[in-house]
Coordinates of C-alpha atoms and ligand atoms in Angstrom, one line a residue:
M463 CA 8.1 18.2 37.8
P464 CA 9.1 20.4 34.8
E465 CA 6.8 22.0 31.9
C466 CA 6.1 19.8 28.7
Y467 CA 5.5 21.5 25.4
D468 CA 5.8 19.4 21.8
L469 CA 7.9 23.0 20.9
I470 CA 10.3 25.2 22.9
V471 CA 11.8 28.0 20.5
I472 CA 15.0 29.9 21.5
G473 CA 14.2 33.6 20.6
A474 CA 11.3 35.3 20.1
G475 CA 12.3 37.7 17.0
P476 CA 10.5 36.9 13.5
G477 CA 12.2 33.5 13.0
G478 CA 11.2 32.4 16.8
Y479 CA 7.7 34.1 16.5
V480 CA 6.6 33.1 13.6
A481 CA 7.2 29.6 14.4
A482 CA 5.9 29.8 17.3
I483 CA 2.5 31.1 16.3
R484 CA 3.0 28.4 13.3
A485 CA 3.4 25.1 14.8
A486 CA 0.2 26.7 17.8
Q487 CA -1.9 26.8 14.5
L488 CA -0.6 23.4 14.2
G489 CA -1.4 21.9 17.3
K490 CA 1.4 22.3 18.7
K491 CA 1.8 23.1 22.8
V492 CA 4.2 26.0 22.6
V493 CA 6.6 27.6 24.6
C494 CA 8.5 30.6 23.6
I495 CA 11.9 32.1 25.6
D496 CA 13.5 35.2 24.5
K497 CA 15.9 37.8 26.9
R498 CA 13.9 40.3 26.6
A499 CA 10.6 41.0 28.0
A500 CA 9.5 42.4 24.7
L501 CA 8.2 40.2 21.9
G502 CA 9.8 40.8 18.5
G503 CA 13.6 40.4 19.1
T504 CA 16.2 42.3 17.2
C505 CA 14.3 43.5 13.6
L506 CA 11.2 44.9 15.7
N507 CA 13.0 46.5 18.9
I508 CA 16.2 47.1 17.4
G509 CA 16.7 46.5 14.3
C510 CA 14.0 46.7 11.1
I511 CA 11.2 48.4 12.2
P512 CA 12.6 51.1 14.2
S513 CA 15.0 52.0 11.8
K514 CA 12.0 52.3 8.6
A515 CA 10.1 54.7 11.7
L516 CA 13.5 57.1 11.5
L517 CA 13.8 56.2 7.7
D518 CA 10.3 57.8 6.7
S519 CA 10.5 60.7 9.2
S520 CA 13.5 61.6 8.1
E521 CA 12.9 61.4 4.4
L522 CA 9.6 63.6 5.0
Y523 CA 11.7 66.0 6.7
S524 CA 13.7 65.6 4.0
V525 CA 11.3 65.9 1.3
A526 CA 9.4 69.1 3.4
R527 CA 13.1 71.0 3.2
N528 CA 14.0 70.5 -0.2
R529 CA 11.1 69.5 -2.5
F530 CA 7.9 71.0 -1.4
A531 CA 8.5 74.4 -3.3
R532 CA 8.7 72.6 -6.7
H533 CA 4.7 71.1 -5.9
G534 CA 3.8 74.6 -5.4
I535 CA 3.4 74.0 -1.2
Q536 CA 5.3 76.7 1.0
A537 CA 6.0 75.8 3.9
K538 CA 8.4 79.2 5.7
E539 CA 10.0 77.3 7.8
V540 CA 10.2 73.7 8.8
N541 CA 12.4 72.1 11.6
L542 CA 13.7 69.4 13.4
D543 CA 12.1 67.9 16.9
L544 CA 14.3 65.1 16.9
P545 CA 12.5 64.1 20.5
T546 CA 9.0 63.7 19.3
M547 CA 10.6 62.0 15.9
L548 CA 12.4 59.5 18.6
K549 CA 9.3 59.1 20.7
R550 CA 7.6 57.7 17.3
K551 CA 9.4 55.4 16.4
D552 CA 9.5 54.3 20.0
G553 CA 5.3 54.4 20.1
V554 CA 5.7 52.4 16.0
V555 CA 7.9 49.5 17.7
K556 CA 5.6 49.7 21.1
S557 CA 2.4 49.2 19.3
L558 CA 3.8 46.0 17.0
V559 CA 5.6 44.3 20.3
D560 CA 2.3 44.5 22.1
G561 CA 0.2 43.4 18.3
L562 CA 3.1 40.4 18.9
A563 CA 2.2 39.7 22.7
Y564 CA -1.3 39.4 21.5
L565 CA -1.2 37.0 18.9
F566 CA 1.1 35.1 21.5
Q567 CA -2.0 35.1 23.9
K568 CA -4.7 34.4 20.9
N569 CA -2.4 31.0 20.3
G570 CA -1.7 30.3 23.7
I571 CA 2.0 30.3 23.2
Q572 CA 3.2 30.2 27.0
I573 CA 5.9 33.3 27.0
V574 CA 9.3 33.1 29.1
T575 CA 11.7 35.6 30.0
G576 CA 14.9 35.1 30.2
L577 CA 18.1 33.3 29.5
A578 CA 17.9 30.0 27.8
K579 CA 20.8 27.2 27.6
V580 CA 20.0 23.7 26.4
E581 CA 20.6 21.5 28.8
A582 CA 20.3 18.4 27.5
P583 CA 17.8 17.6 24.0
G584 CA 14.4 18.0 24.9
R585 CA 15.8 20.1 28.2
V586 CA 15.9 23.8 28.1
A587 CA 17.0 25.6 31.7
V588 CA 16.0 29.4 31.9
K589 CA 18.2 31.6 34.0
K590 CA 15.0 34.6 34.9
P591 CA 15.8 38.2 35.2
D592 CA 14.7 37.4 39.2
G593 CA 18.2 35.2 39.3
T594 CA 16.4 32.4 39.3
T595 CA 15.8 29.3 37.2
I596 CA 13.3 27.4 35.6
H597 CA 13.1 24.1 33.9
L598 CA 11.4 23.5 30.6
E599 CA 10.8 20.0 28.9
G600 CA 9.6 19.4 25.4
D601 CA 10.0 17.0 22.2
A602 CA 11.7 19.3 20.0
I603 CA 13.9 22.6 20.9
L604 CA 14.2 25.7 18.0
L605 CA 17.2 28.0 18.0
A606 CA 16.3 31.4 16.6
T607 CA 18.5 33.6 18.8
G608 CA 19.5 35.4 15.6
S609 CA 22.7 38.0 15.5
E610 CA 24.8 40.2 16.7
P611 CA 27.2 43.6 15.6
A612 CA 30.3 42.2 14.1
A613 CA 33.6 44.2 15.9
V614 CA 36.3 45.7 14.3
P615 CA 38.9 44.8 16.9
T616 CA 40.9 48.1 16.2
L617 CA 37.8 50.1 16.9
P618 CA 35.7 48.9 19.5
Y619 CA 32.3 49.5 20.6
D620 CA 32.4 52.2 23.8
G621 CA 28.5 52.7 23.8
T622 CA 29.0 56.6 23.1
N623 CA 30.7 57.8 20.9
I624 CA 32.0 54.0 18.9
V625 CA 28.7 52.7 18.1
S626 CA 26.5 50.4 16.7
S627 CA 23.4 50.3 14.9
T628 CA 21.0 49.5 18.3
E629 CA 22.6 53.3 19.3
A630 CA 22.3 54.6 16.0
L631 CA 18.8 54.5 16.5
A632 CA 18.5 56.8 19.4
F633 CA 21.1 59.6 19.1
D634 CA 19.4 62.3 21.6
K635 CA 20.9 64.7 19.5
V636 CA 21.8 64.9 15.2
P637 CA 25.7 64.2 15.3
A638 CA 27.6 67.3 13.6
Q639 CA 30.2 64.0 11.7
L640 CA 28.8 61.4 11.8
I641 CA 32.0 58.7 10.2
V642 CA 30.0 55.1 9.4
V643 CA 32.2 52.0 8.9
G644 CA 30.8 49.3 6.3
A645 CA 29.0 50.4 3.0
G646 CA 26.1 47.8 3.5
Y647 CA 22.8 47.5 4.5
I648 CA 22.8 49.3 7.9
G649 CA 25.7 52.1 7.0
L650 CA 23.8 53.3 4.2
E651 CA 20.5 53.0 5.4
L652 CA 21.5 55.0 9.2
G653 CA 23.8 57.0 7.5
S654 CA 21.1 58.5 5.0
V655 CA 18.8 59.4 8.6
W656 CA 21.3 61.6 9.7
A657 CA 22.3 62.6 6.7
R658 CA 18.5 63.5 6.1
L659 CA 18.8 65.0 9.9
G660 CA 21.9 67.2 8.7
A661 CA 24.8 65.1 9.9
K662 CA 27.7 65.3 7.4
V663 CA 28.2 61.6 7.0
T664 CA 31.1 59.8 6.2
V665 CA 31.8 56.5 5.2
L666 CA 34.9 54.2 5.1
E667 CA 34.1 50.9 3.6
L668 CA 37.4 48.1 3.0
L669 CA 35.9 46.8 -0.3
P670 CA 36.1 48.9 -3.7
R671 CA 32.4 49.4 -3.9
I672 CA 29.5 50.0 -1.7
L673 CA 27.0 47.2 -1.2
P674 CA 28.8 44.2 -2.1
G675 CA 27.0 41.2 -3.5
M676 CA 24.4 43.9 -4.7
D677 CA 24.6 44.1 -8.7
T678 CA 27.0 45.9 -9.8
E679 CA 25.4 48.6 -12.0
I680 CA 22.4 48.8 -9.4
A681 CA 25.7 49.4 -6.4
T682 CA 26.7 52.3 -9.1
L683 CA 24.0 54.3 -9.2
V684 CA 23.2 54.0 -5.6
Q685 CA 26.9 55.4 -4.7
K686 CA 26.6 58.5 -6.9
S687 CA 22.4 59.1 -5.8
L688 CA 24.3 59.3 -2.3
T689 CA 26.5 61.5 -2.8
R690 CA 24.2 63.6 -4.2
Q691 CA 22.5 63.5 -1.2
G692 CA 25.9 64.8 0.4
M693 CA 27.6 61.3 1.8
K694 CA 31.2 60.5 0.9
F695 CA 32.6 58.1 0.2
H696 CA 36.5 56.2 1.0
L697 CA 36.4 53.0 -0.9
E698 CA 39.1 50.3 0.0
T699 CA 40.0 51.8 3.3
K700 CA 41.2 50.2 6.1
V701 CA 40.5 51.8 9.8
L702 CA 44.1 51.2 11.6
D703 CA 42.6 52.8 15.4
A704 CA 41.0 55.4 16.9
T705 CA 41.4 57.1 20.0
V706 CA 38.3 59.6 22.1
Q707 CA 38.9 62.8 23.4
G708 CA 36.8 65.6 24.2
G709 CA 33.7 63.4 22.9
Q710 CA 35.6 63.4 19.5
V711 CA 36.6 60.3 18.0
V712 CA 39.6 59.9 15.8
V713 CA 40.0 57.2 13.0
R714 CA 42.8 56.9 11.1
T715 CA 42.9 54.6 8.3
Q716 CA 44.8 53.4 5.5
H717 CA 44.0 53.7 1.8
Q718 CA 46.6 51.7 -0.7
G719 CA 49.6 52.5 1.6
Q720 CA 48.0 55.5 2.6
N721 CA 47.5 56.8 6.1
S722 CA 44.9 58.9 6.6
E723 CA 42.5 60.6 10.0
F724 CA 38.8 61.4 9.6
Q725 CA 37.5 63.1 12.6
G726 CA 33.9 62.8 14.1
D727 CA 31.6 62.9 16.8
K728 CA 30.3 59.6 16.5
V729 CA 31.1 56.2 14.7
L730 CA 28.9 54.0 13.9
V731 CA 30.7 50.5 12.9
A732 CA 28.1 48.5 10.4
V733 CA 30.3 45.3 9.4
G734 CA 27.7 42.9 9.2
R735 CA 26.3 40.6 12.1
K736 CA 27.3 37.3 14.1
P737 CA 25.5 35.1 14.9
C738 CA 24.4 35.0 18.5
T739 CA 25.3 31.3 19.9
A740 CA 27.3 31.6 22.9
G741 CA 25.9 31.0 26.3
L742 CA 23.2 28.3 24.6
G743 CA 25.5 25.2 25.4
L744 CA 26.0 24.3 22.0
T745 CA 29.2 22.4 21.9
E746 CA 29.1 20.9 25.0
L747 CA 26.2 19.3 23.0
G748 CA 27.6 18.1 20.3
V749 CA 25.4 21.2 17.4
T750 CA 28.1 21.0 15.0
I751 CA 28.9 25.3 14.9
K752 CA 31.0 25.8 11.3
E753 CA 34.6 27.2 12.2
R754 CA 34.8 29.8 9.6
T755 CA 31.5 31.7 9.5
G756 CA 29.9 30.2 12.9
R757 CA 26.5 29.0 12.1
V758 CA 24.9 26.5 12.8
Q759 CA 24.9 23.6 10.5
V760 CA 21.3 22.2 10.0
D761 CA 19.8 19.9 7.6
E762 CA 16.6 20.3 5.4
A763 CA 14.0 20.0 8.1
Y764 CA 16.1 23.2 10.5
Q765 CA 17.3 19.5 12.3
T766 CA 21.1 19.9 13.7
T767 CA 23.5 17.7 14.3
V768 CA 21.9 16.7 17.3
P769 CA 18.2 14.9 16.5
G770 CA 15.4 16.9 18.5
I771 CA 17.2 20.3 18.6
Y772 CA 17.1 22.7 15.3
A773 CA 18.0 26.4 14.0
I774 CA 16.9 28.4 11.6
G775 CA 17.2 32.1 10.7
D776 CA 20.7 34.3 11.4
L777 CA 21.9 31.0 13.2
I778 CA 22.1 29.1 10.0
D779 CA 23.6 30.0 6.2
G780 CA 21.9 32.7 4.4
P781 CA 21.3 36.5 4.1
M782 CA 20.6 37.5 7.6
L783 CA 17.5 38.9 6.7
A784 CA 14.0 39.4 8.6
H785 CA 11.9 37.2 6.3
K786 CA 14.3 34.7 5.4
A787 CA 13.5 33.9 8.9
H788 CA 9.9 34.0 8.8
E789 CA 10.1 31.6 5.6
E790 CA 12.0 29.9 7.6
G791 CA 9.8 29.5 10.9
I792 CA 6.7 28.8 8.9
A793 CA 8.6 25.5 7.1
F794 CA 10.3 24.7 10.2
A795 CA 6.5 24.1 12.0
E796 CA 5.4 23.1 8.4
K797 CA 7.9 20.0 8.6
L798 CA 7.7 19.3 12.3
A799 CA 4.3 18.9 11.9
G800 CA 4.2 16.7 9.4
K801 CA 4.1 18.5 6.3
A802 CA 5.4 19.8 3.3
G803 CA 6.9 23.4 4.3
H804 CA 9.7 24.4 1.8
V805 CA 11.9 28.1 1.4
N806 CA 12.8 28.7 -1.9
Y807 CA 16.4 30.2 -1.6
G808 CA 16.3 31.3 -4.8
A809 CA 14.1 33.6 -4.2
I810 CA 14.5 35.9 -1.9
P811 CA 14.1 39.6 -1.7
G812 CA 16.6 42.0 -0.6
V813 CA 15.7 45.8 -0.1
V814 CA 18.2 48.8 1.2
Y815 CA 15.5 51.5 2.9
I816 CA 17.7 54.2 1.3
W817 CA 15.7 57.0 -0.6
P818 CA 14.8 55.5 -3.5
E819 CA 15.3 52.3 -2.6
V820 CA 16.8 49.5 -3.6
A821 CA 15.5 46.2 -4.4
T822 CA 16.7 43.0 -6.0
V823 CA 15.7 39.9 -6.2
G824 CA 17.7 36.4 -8.2
L825 CA 21.1 36.5 -10.0
T826 CA 23.1 39.8 -10.6
E827 CA 24.3 40.5 -13.5
E828 CA 27.8 39.5 -12.4
Q829 CA 26.6 35.4 -11.1
V830 CA 25.2 35.4 -14.0
K831 CA 28.3 35.7 -16.3
E832 CA 29.9 33.6 -13.7
T833 CA 27.7 30.8 -15.1
G834 CA 28.9 31.0 -19.1
K835 CA 25.5 31.1 -19.5
P836 CA 24.3 34.0 -22.1
Y837 CA 21.7 36.4 -21.2
R838 CA 19.9 39.5 -21.6
V839 CA 19.4 42.6 -19.9
G840 CA 16.8 45.0 -20.2
R841 CA 16.8 48.1 -18.0
F842 CA 14.0 51.1 -17.7
P843 CA 14.7 54.5 -16.1
F844 CA 12.0 56.1 -14.2
Q845 CA 12.8 59.4 -16.1
A846 CA 10.9 57.8 -18.7
S847 CA 7.6 57.2 -16.0
G848 CA 4.3 59.0 -16.6
R849 CA 3.7 58.6 -12.6
A850 CA 7.6 59.1 -11.2
I851 CA 7.9 62.1 -13.2
A852 CA 4.0 62.7 -11.5
M853 CA 5.5 62.0 -8.1
D854 CA 8.8 64.2 -9.2
E855 CA 10.8 60.6 -8.7
T856 CA 12.0 60.1 -11.8
E857 CA 16.2 58.3 -10.3
G858 CA 16.9 55.6 -10.9
I859 CA 16.1 52.0 -13.1
A860 CA 14.7 48.9 -13.5
K861 CA 16.9 46.3 -14.6
V862 CA 15.5 42.7 -15.6
I863 CA 18.6 40.3 -16.3
A864 CA 16.2 37.1 -18.4
D865 CA 18.5 33.7 -19.7
Q866 CA 19.5 34.6 -23.6
A867 CA 17.4 31.0 -25.1
T868 CA 14.5 30.4 -22.6
D869 CA 13.8 33.6 -21.6
R870 CA 13.4 32.6 -17.6
L871 CA 14.2 35.5 -15.4
L872 CA 16.9 35.3 -13.7
G873 CA 17.2 38.5 -11.7
V874 CA 15.4 41.7 -10.9
H875 CA 17.9 45.0 -9.4
I876 CA 15.7 47.4 -9.3
F877 CA 16.8 51.1 -7.7
G878 CA 13.9 53.7 -7.9
P879 CA 10.8 55.1 -6.1
R880 CA 9.0 52.3 -3.9
A881 CA 11.6 50.0 -5.2
S882 CA 11.0 47.1 -1.8
D883 CA 6.9 47.8 -3.3
L884 CA 7.7 46.8 -7.1
I885 CA 10.1 43.8 -6.1
A886 CA 7.4 41.6 -4.9
E887 CA 6.0 41.1 -8.3
A888 CA 9.5 39.7 -9.4
V889 CA 9.7 37.6 -6.3
M890 CA 6.6 35.8 -7.7
A891 CA 7.4 36.0 -10.9
I892 CA 10.6 34.3 -9.9
E893 CA 8.9 31.8 -7.9
F894 CA 6.8 30.8 -10.5
S895 CA 9.9 30.2 -13.2
A896 CA 8.6 32.8 -15.1
S897 CA 9.7 34.9 -18.6
A898 CA 10.7 38.1 -19.1
E899 CA 8.2 38.1 -21.4
D900 CA 5.3 36.9 -19.2
I901 CA 6.0 39.5 -17.1
A902 CA 5.7 41.8 -20.2
R903 CA 2.7 40.3 -20.9
I904 CA 0.1 40.9 -18.2
C905 CA -1.7 44.2 -18.0
H906 CA 0.0 47.0 -15.7
A907 CA -2.4 49.3 -14.1
H908 CA -1.4 53.1 -15.5
P909 CA 0.2 55.4 -14.1
T910 CA 1.9 53.6 -11.9
L911 CA 5.3 52.5 -11.0
S912 CA 5.3 49.0 -12.4
E913 CA 4.2 49.4 -15.4
G914 CA 8.9 50.4 -15.9
L915 CA 9.1 46.6 -14.3
A916 CA 7.2 45.1 -16.9
D917 CA 9.0 47.7 -20.0
A918 CA 12.4 46.3 -18.2
A919 CA 10.9 42.7 -19.2
R920 CA 9.9 44.2 -22.3
A921 CA 12.9 45.4 -23.6
A922 CA 15.1 41.7 -21.9
Y923 CA 13.2 39.6 -23.7
S924 CA 12.3 41.4 -27.7
G925 CA 14.9 44.3 -27.2
K926 CA 12.2 47.0 -28.0
A927 CA 11.0 48.6 -24.6
I928 CA 7.0 51.1 -25.3
N929 CA 8.1 54.1 -23.2
V930 CA 12.0 54.6 -24.1
Y931 CA 13.6 54.3 -27.8
L932 CA 16.0 51.5 -27.6
D933 CA 18.0 52.1 -30.2
R934 CA 19.4 48.1 -31.0
Ligands
LIG1709 P1 26.4 44.8 5.6 O1 26.9 43.0 5.3 O2 25.4 44.7 5.3 O3 27.6 45.4 5.1 C1 29.3 45.4 6.1 C2 30.4 46.2 5.2 O4 31.0 46.5 5.8 C3 30.4 45.4 4.1 O5 30.2 46.8 2.8 C4 32.0 45.0 4.4 O6 32.5 45.0 2.8 C5 32.4 46.0 5.0 N1 33.3 46.1 5.9 C6 33.5 44.7 6.3 N2 34.9 45.2 7.6 C7 34.4 46.4 7.3 C8 35.9 47.0 8.1 N3 36.7 46.6 8.3 N4 36.4 48.0 7.7 C9 35.5 48.9 6.0 N5 34.0 48.4 6.5 C10 34.1 46.8 6.8 O7 26.4 44.2 7.2 P2 26.0 45.0 8.2 O8 25.4 47.0 7.6 O9 26.0 45.5 9.1 O10 24.0 44.9 8.1 C11 24.1 43.4 8.5 C12 23.3 42.6 8.8 O11 21.9 42.7 8.6 C13 23.1 42.4 7.0 O12 23.3 41.1 6.9 C14 21.9 42.4 6.8 O13 21.4 41.3 5.8 C15 20.6 42.6 7.7 N6 20.0 43.6 7.6 C16 19.3 44.6 6.7 C17 18.8 45.0 6.5 C18 17.3 45.2 5.9 O14 16.9 44.2 5.3 N7 17.5 46.3 5.2 C19 18.5 46.5 7.1 C20 19.6 46.5 8.0 C21 20.4 44.9 8.3

């Protein structure tokens, strides 16, 4: 007889593991299946966490080399020890993976390693690494299998010279020339890592701008900043093909009808990700997968078109972000347990962990313009922040967009030091339907970077900031 559960979760990433823990907390008998023995999915094993470990290490290296002297610190020789940097990254991942295993054990969640296939509503087959197949039964099945790198047909991955983010987290030496295809989250983050460690980084982007979907004013500042840091950008550039010879890749491109060639020892392709639905047996069961996007169709309770089968995270509509999947995991489990789970899709932050960081929530100025409603914008340059000056981190701005008639916050976009932490206040404000004046009237500790957000909000609602003179 197959084992019987209340909930079978397929995928132990930030969607699946969170759903499993929350469901277990609510009294459900849960099993979680993952093809990897290490829990945590892409985010923890080959995504968010290892990339942040390398971003932090490479930023420290860059600061030690380039900025210590300004602080009066003399470091005679700063050398890169890449094997130790990579080992530290692996250690960071391992400690979090172990932590998750402990949480699963404490919450009584069964773990099964293997490839899952949904045989019928309520029934899942798992092919285990030793080749045997087991069958599980459960009242509900949650699909949380995430996404994988999309490919460019003219630039097929070979795992050595033409690679995805997975391999770019573990280059055994710093590439002399790294070509990055795609100026999105991954391209800019991993491009930054290797640029800081000494690679010459060239970014090829199909669109006429970087970071599509982000506020254009912020994206323009980011491009200028990364260019100053040594990265080169070629926009409106189409990849025609690539040839690999003697460890070198030549990428042929086209820009406004003109052909060019770029040579590098590594090419990182980062042109987006696609949902992992293959092999799960979904179409056979009648689960609707949207033709254009490959995303699984779900209703408000995250139920697919087949009763008893649910999906969350990168598999369904919305930004492919770990914290969005996390929220959906909680909401799904709570709804399954008859509670009122909820995700506010208008208040999901996005962060690009380059330096300075980019963090954003709500509508971009372009999206607000499209609504046709009058709006006001307040900006605060970190150059005017006492704390930023003390830190020697004055690059960037905080930008607050509010409805002109009601002053309700519509969007907050920050390019600046520790923007990833600063954005939390803006997310909370948008969640609580706050006005720009609300943020401005909250007492912000001095001297902190958060005062910059308060002054940007003040500028948005009143046209005046305290620490910047605005002539209007
Ligand atoms: P992305 O969607 O952020 O950026 C892809 C970029 O590639 C876009 O600028 C696009 O215009 C460009 N592009 C598409 N086809 C192209 C082509 N043939 N030639 C040149 N450029 C092309 O995707 P990315 O960076 O691969 O990241 C995948 C997902 O992972 C994103 O959805 C992101 O949400 C998530 N992610 C989030 C991170 C974070 O939260 N900090 C970090 C890394 C990834």
